[in-house]
PDB file of C-alpha atoms in Angstrom:
ATOM      1  CA  UNK A1430     -21.435   2.748   1.333  1.00 58.00           C
ATOM      2  CA  UNK A1431     -17.614   2.850   1.257  1.00 68.00           C
ATOM      3  CA  UNK A1432     -16.106   1.375   4.194  1.00 85.00           C
ATOM      4  CA  UNK A1433     -12.424   0.937   5.133  1.00 90.00           C
ATOM      5  CA  UNK A1434     -10.623  -0.173   8.355  1.00 93.00           C
ATOM      6  CA  UNK A1435      -7.019  -0.159   9.370  1.00 94.00           C
ATOM      7  CA  UNK A1436      -5.096  -1.896  12.119  1.00 94.00           C
ATOM      8  CA  UNK A1437      -1.899  -0.739  13.156  1.00 95.00           C
ATOM      9  CA  UNK A1438       0.678  -3.225  14.833  1.00 95.00           C
ATOM     10  CA  UNK A1439       4.475  -2.866  15.553  1.00 95.00           C
ATOM     11  CA  UNK A1440       6.969  -5.825  15.228  1.00 93.00           C
ATOM     12  CA  UNK A1441      10.316  -4.577  16.134  1.00 92.00           C
ATOM     13  CA  UNK A1442      11.009  -1.716  13.757  1.00 93.00           C
ATOM     14  CA  UNK A1443       8.296  -2.472  11.401  1.00 96.00           C
ATOM     15  CA  UNK A1444       4.875  -0.848  11.757  1.00 96.00           C
ATOM     16  CA  UNK A1445       2.005  -2.831   9.979  1.00 97.00           C
ATOM     17  CA  UNK A1446      -1.026  -1.416   8.580  1.00 97.00           C
ATOM     18  CA  UNK A1447      -3.693  -4.015   7.732  1.00 96.00           C
ATOM     19  CA  UNK A1448      -6.180  -2.635   5.412  1.00 95.00           C
ATOM     20  CA  UNK A1449      -9.724  -4.092   4.948  1.00 94.00           C
ATOM     21  CA  UNK A1450     -12.376  -2.820   2.817  1.00 93.00           C
ATOM     22  CA  UNK A1451     -12.461  -0.353  -0.413  1.00 93.00           C
ATOM     23  CA  UNK A1452      -9.830   2.030  -1.393  1.00 94.00           C
ATOM     24  CA  UNK A1453     -11.393   4.680  -3.207  1.00 94.00           C
ATOM     25  CA  UNK A1454     -11.888   8.387  -3.285  1.00 94.00           C
ATOM     26  CA  UNK A1455     -13.597   8.458  -0.180  1.00 94.00           C
ATOM     27  CA  UNK A1456     -11.535   6.219   1.930  1.00 95.00           C
ATOM     28  CA  UNK A1457      -8.045   6.916   0.649  1.00 95.00           C
ATOM     29  CA  UNK A1458      -7.258   9.990   2.516  1.00 95.00           C
ATOM     30  CA  UNK A1459      -7.651   8.163   5.700  1.00 94.00           C
ATOM     31  CA  UNK A1460      -5.153   5.688   4.499  1.00 96.00           C
ATOM     32  CA  UNK A1461      -2.839   8.450   3.495  1.00 96.00           C
ATOM     33  CA  UNK A1462      -3.176  10.029   7.022  1.00 96.00           C
ATOM     34  CA  UNK A1463      -2.120   6.873   8.851  1.00 96.00           C
ATOM     35  CA  UNK A1464       0.591   6.518   6.763  1.00 97.00           C
ATOM     36  CA  UNK A1465       1.805  10.154   7.423  1.00 97.00           C
ATOM     37  CA  UNK A1466       1.034   9.741  11.052  1.00 96.00           C
ATOM     38  CA  UNK A1467       3.212   6.932  11.109  1.00 96.00           C
ATOM     39  CA  UNK A1468       6.099   8.593   9.305  1.00 96.00           C
ATOM     40  CA  UNK A1469       5.486  11.701  11.701  1.00 96.00           C
ATOM     41  CA  UNK A1470       5.993   9.200  14.669  1.00 95.00           C
ATOM     42  CA  UNK A1471       9.084   8.166  13.629  1.00 95.00           C
ATOM     43  CA  UNK A1472       8.461   4.898  12.284  1.00 95.00           C
ATOM     44  CA  UNK A1473       9.950   4.629   8.807  1.00 96.00           C
ATOM     45  CA  UNK A1474       9.881   0.970   8.088  1.00 97.00           C
ATOM     46  CA  UNK A1475       6.069   0.341   6.941  1.00 97.00           C
ATOM     47  CA  UNK A1476       4.314  -2.889   5.845  1.00 97.00           C
ATOM     48  CA  UNK A1477       0.871  -2.401   4.157  1.00 97.00           C
ATOM     49  CA  UNK A1478      -1.277  -5.412   4.356  1.00 96.00           C
ATOM     50  CA  UNK A1479      -3.716  -5.381   1.448  1.00 94.00           C
ATOM     51  CA  UNK A1480      -4.775  -8.867   1.370  1.00 92.00           C
ATOM     52  CA  UNK A1481      -8.194  -8.089   2.645  1.00 92.00           C
ATOM     53  CA  UNK A1482      -8.924  -5.073   0.163  1.00 93.00           C
ATOM     54  CA  UNK A1483     -11.670  -5.953  -2.218  1.00 90.00           C
ATOM     55  CA  UNK A1484     -11.516  -2.762  -4.308  1.00 92.00           C
ATOM     56  CA  UNK A1485      -9.019  -0.312  -5.223  1.00 93.00           C
ATOM     57  CA  UNK A1486      -9.060   2.470  -7.955  1.00 93.00           C
ATOM     58  CA  UNK A1487      -6.814   5.012  -8.991  1.00 93.00           C
ATOM     59  CA  UNK A1488      -6.695   7.187  -5.753  1.00 94.00           C
ATOM     60  CA  UNK A1489      -5.831   4.040  -3.732  1.00 95.00           C
ATOM     61  CA  UNK A1490      -3.012   3.500  -6.170  1.00 95.00           C
ATOM     62  CA  UNK A1491      -1.909   7.279  -5.671  1.00 96.00           C
ATOM     63  CA  UNK A1492      -1.839   6.593  -1.980  1.00 96.00           C
ATOM     64  CA  UNK A1493       0.518   3.817  -2.174  1.00 96.00           C
ATOM     65  CA  UNK A1494       2.652   5.679  -4.735  1.00 96.00           C
ATOM     66  CA  UNK A1495       2.720   8.476  -2.404  1.00 97.00           C
ATOM     67  CA  UNK A1496       3.733   6.598   0.545  1.00 97.00           C
ATOM     68  CA  UNK A1497       6.450   5.023  -1.055  1.00 97.00           C
ATOM     69  CA  UNK A1498       8.109   8.567  -2.164  1.00 97.00           C
ATOM     70  CA  UNK A1499       7.354   9.598   1.412  1.00 97.00           C
ATOM     71  CA  UNK A1500       9.216   6.434   2.877  1.00 97.00           C
ATOM     72  CA  UNK A1501      11.831   6.698   0.334  1.00 96.00           C
ATOM     73  CA  UNK A1502      12.621  10.558   1.247  1.00 96.00           C
ATOM     74  CA  UNK A1503      13.078   9.654   4.761  1.00 95.00           C
ATOM     75  CA  UNK A1504      15.366   6.544   4.389  1.00 96.00           C
ATOM     76  CA  UNK A1505      12.309   4.428   5.260  1.00 96.00           C
ATOM     77  CA  UNK A1506      11.167   1.002   3.690  1.00 97.00           C
ATOM     78  CA  UNK A1507       7.713   0.183   2.206  1.00 97.00           C
ATOM     79  CA  UNK A1508       6.524  -3.434   1.518  1.00 97.00           C
ATOM     80  CA  UNK A1509       2.992  -4.347   0.550  1.00 96.00           C
ATOM     81  CA  UNK A1510       1.263  -7.557   1.039  1.00 95.00           C
ATOM     82  CA  UNK A1511      -0.504  -8.684  -2.102  1.00 90.00           C
ATOM     83  CA  UNK A1512      -1.307 -12.490  -1.920  1.00 76.00           C
ATOM     84  CA  UNK A1513      -2.615 -14.499  -4.591  1.00 68.00           C
ATOM     85  CA  UNK A1514      -6.167 -14.898  -5.544  1.00 57.00           C
ATOM     86  CA  UNK A1515      -8.415 -16.206  -2.883  1.00 55.00           C
ATOM     87  CA  UNK A1516      -9.803 -18.622  -5.072  1.00 56.00           C
ATOM     88  CA  UNK A1517      -6.451 -20.576  -5.096  1.00 52.00           C
ATOM     89  CA  UNK A1518      -5.638 -19.857  -8.871  1.00 48.00           C
ATOM     90  CA  UNK A1519      -2.187 -20.506  -9.322  1.00 39.00           C
ATOM     91  CA  UNK A1520      -0.436 -17.466 -11.045  1.00 42.00           C
ATOM     92  CA  UNK A1521      -3.023 -14.787 -10.275  1.00 45.00           C
ATOM     93  CA  UNK A1522      -3.007 -12.053  -8.309  1.00 61.00           C
ATOM     94  CA  UNK A1523      -5.623 -10.579  -6.138  1.00 79.00           C
ATOM     95  CA  UNK A1524      -7.517  -7.592  -7.049  1.00 83.00           C
ATOM     96  CA  UNK A1525      -5.077  -4.956  -5.929  1.00 89.00           C
ATOM     97  CA  UNK A1526      -2.134  -6.543  -7.372  1.00 88.00           C
ATOM     98  CA  UNK A1527      -4.005  -6.840 -10.723  1.00 88.00           C
ATOM     99  CA  UNK A1528      -4.834  -3.015 -10.465  1.00 91.00           C
ATOM    100  CA  UNK A1529      -0.947  -2.295  -9.986  1.00 91.00           C
ATOM    101  CA  UNK A1530      -0.294  -4.496 -12.409  1.00 89.00           C
ATOM    102  CA  UNK A1531      -2.447  -3.137 -15.232  1.00 90.00           C
ATOM    103  CA  UNK A1532      -1.495   0.438 -14.517  1.00 90.00           C
ATOM    104  CA  UNK A1533       2.164  -0.632 -14.554  1.00 89.00           C
ATOM    105  CA  UNK A1534       3.177   0.340 -11.157  1.00 93.00           C
ATOM    106  CA  UNK A1535       3.595  -2.939  -9.370  1.00 91.00           C
ATOM    107  CA  UNK A1536       7.141  -3.073 -10.164  1.00 91.00           C
ATOM    108  CA  UNK A1537       7.690  -0.285  -8.037  1.00 93.00           C
ATOM    109  CA  UNK A1538       7.134  -1.922  -4.715  1.00 95.00           C
ATOM    110  CA  UNK A1539       8.663  -4.678  -2.767  1.00 94.00           C
ATOM    111  CA  UNK A1540       5.809  -7.346  -2.671  1.00 93.00           C
ATOM    112  CA  UNK A1541       5.161 -10.095  -0.280  1.00 94.00           C
ATOM    113  CA  UNK A1542       2.937 -12.921   0.255  1.00 91.00           C
ATOM    114  CA  UNK A1543       2.367 -12.608   3.670  1.00 92.00           C
ATOM    115  CA  UNK A1544       3.289 -10.223   6.918  1.00 94.00           C
ATOM    116  CA  UNK A1545       5.911 -12.835   8.488  1.00 94.00           C
ATOM    117  CA  UNK A1546       7.385 -13.283   4.967  1.00 92.00           C
ATOM    118  CA  UNK A1547       7.727  -9.243   4.509  1.00 94.00           C
ATOM    119  CA  UNK A1548       8.980  -8.769   8.089  1.00 94.00           C
ATOM    120  CA  UNK A1549      11.694 -11.638   7.957  1.00 92.00           C
ATOM    121  CA  UNK A1550      13.054 -10.916   4.552  1.00 86.00           C
ATOM    122  CA  UNK A1551      16.275  -8.981   3.963  1.00 77.00           C
ATOM    123  CA  UNK A1552      16.640  -6.333   1.201  1.00 58.00           C
ATOM    124  CA  UNK A1553      15.319  -7.597  -2.035  1.00 50.00           C
ATOM    125  CA  UNK A1554      17.571  -8.927  -4.826  1.00 37.00           C
ATOM    126  CA  UNK A1555      16.111  -6.672  -7.220  1.00 40.00           C
ATOM    127  CA  UNK A1556      15.692  -2.959  -6.169  1.00 42.00           C
ATOM    128  CA  UNK A1557      12.266  -1.537  -6.809  1.00 44.00           C
ATOM    129  CA  UNK A1558      12.258   0.989  -9.773  1.00 42.00           C
ATOM    130  CA  UNK A1559      13.972   4.470  -8.767  1.00 43.00           C
ATOM    131  CA  UNK A1560      12.621   8.085  -9.120  1.00 42.00           C
ATOM    132  CA  UNK A1561      13.878   8.409 -12.872  1.00 41.00           C
ATOM    133  CA  UNK A1562      11.464   5.530 -13.570  1.00 41.00           C
ATOM    134  CA  UNK A1563       8.692   6.573 -11.317  1.00 40.00           C
ATOM    135  CA  UNK A1564       8.786  10.142 -13.282  1.00 41.00           C
ATOM    136  CA  UNK A1565       7.065   8.015 -16.309  1.00 40.00           C
ATOM    137  CA  UNK A1566       4.230   6.923 -14.150  1.00 39.00           C
ATOM    138  CA  UNK A1567       1.191   8.889 -14.624  1.00 40.00           C
ATOM    139  CA  UNK A1568      -0.474   9.677 -11.188  1.00 38.00           C
ATOM    140  CA  UNK A1569      -3.994  10.020 -10.701  1.00 38.00           C
ATOM    141  CA  UNK A1570      -5.333  13.496  -9.655  1.00 36.00           C
ATOM    142  CA  UNK A1571      -6.879  13.437  -6.261  1.00 34.00           C
ATOM    143  CA  UNK A1572      -8.194  15.997  -4.012  1.00 33.00           C
ATOM    144  CA  UNK A1573      -7.041  15.428  -0.147  1.00 32.00           C
ATOM    145  CA  UNK A1574      -9.991  15.515   2.203  1.00 31.00           C
ATOM    146  CA  UNK A1575     -10.076  14.791   5.717  1.00 35.00           C
ATOM    147  CA  UNK A1576     -13.776  13.198   5.532  1.00 35.00           C
ATOM    148  CA  UNK A1577     -13.684   9.497   5.287  1.00 42.00           C
ATOM    149  CA  UNK A1578     -17.573   8.878   5.376  1.00 41.00           C
ATOM    150  CA  UNK A1579     -19.615  10.640   2.625  1.00 41.00           C
TER     151      UNK A1579
END
């Protein structure tokens, strides 16, 4: 059975969503809803901590790209936590980072090693790709549903 847990905390102007479990076709709509709820509540600076995500498919990637677009459209900021591989391999990224890199979309995001780093960082020296570059990214088609459990 696919499971996902999302904890939400606020740190000043930043809202941190800590995601644990698997981001797939079944759980991605719940994550999308949490992002939309945060934005609807006026929170436009969002950190999504993916350090405890053990699996991510194209629907999970689609949620991250949609979150980026939503936050950019309202003048907000999105930062992702993608730590190095838990096995301590230097230069290797965790599962979600590998998936984003394999699909060629990792460069679209501001990526940090941990939450404190993301919260205290000033604007990055390198701006993530803009809308023109995003137009070349093939987004997965997905059906949005309110059901989280099968």
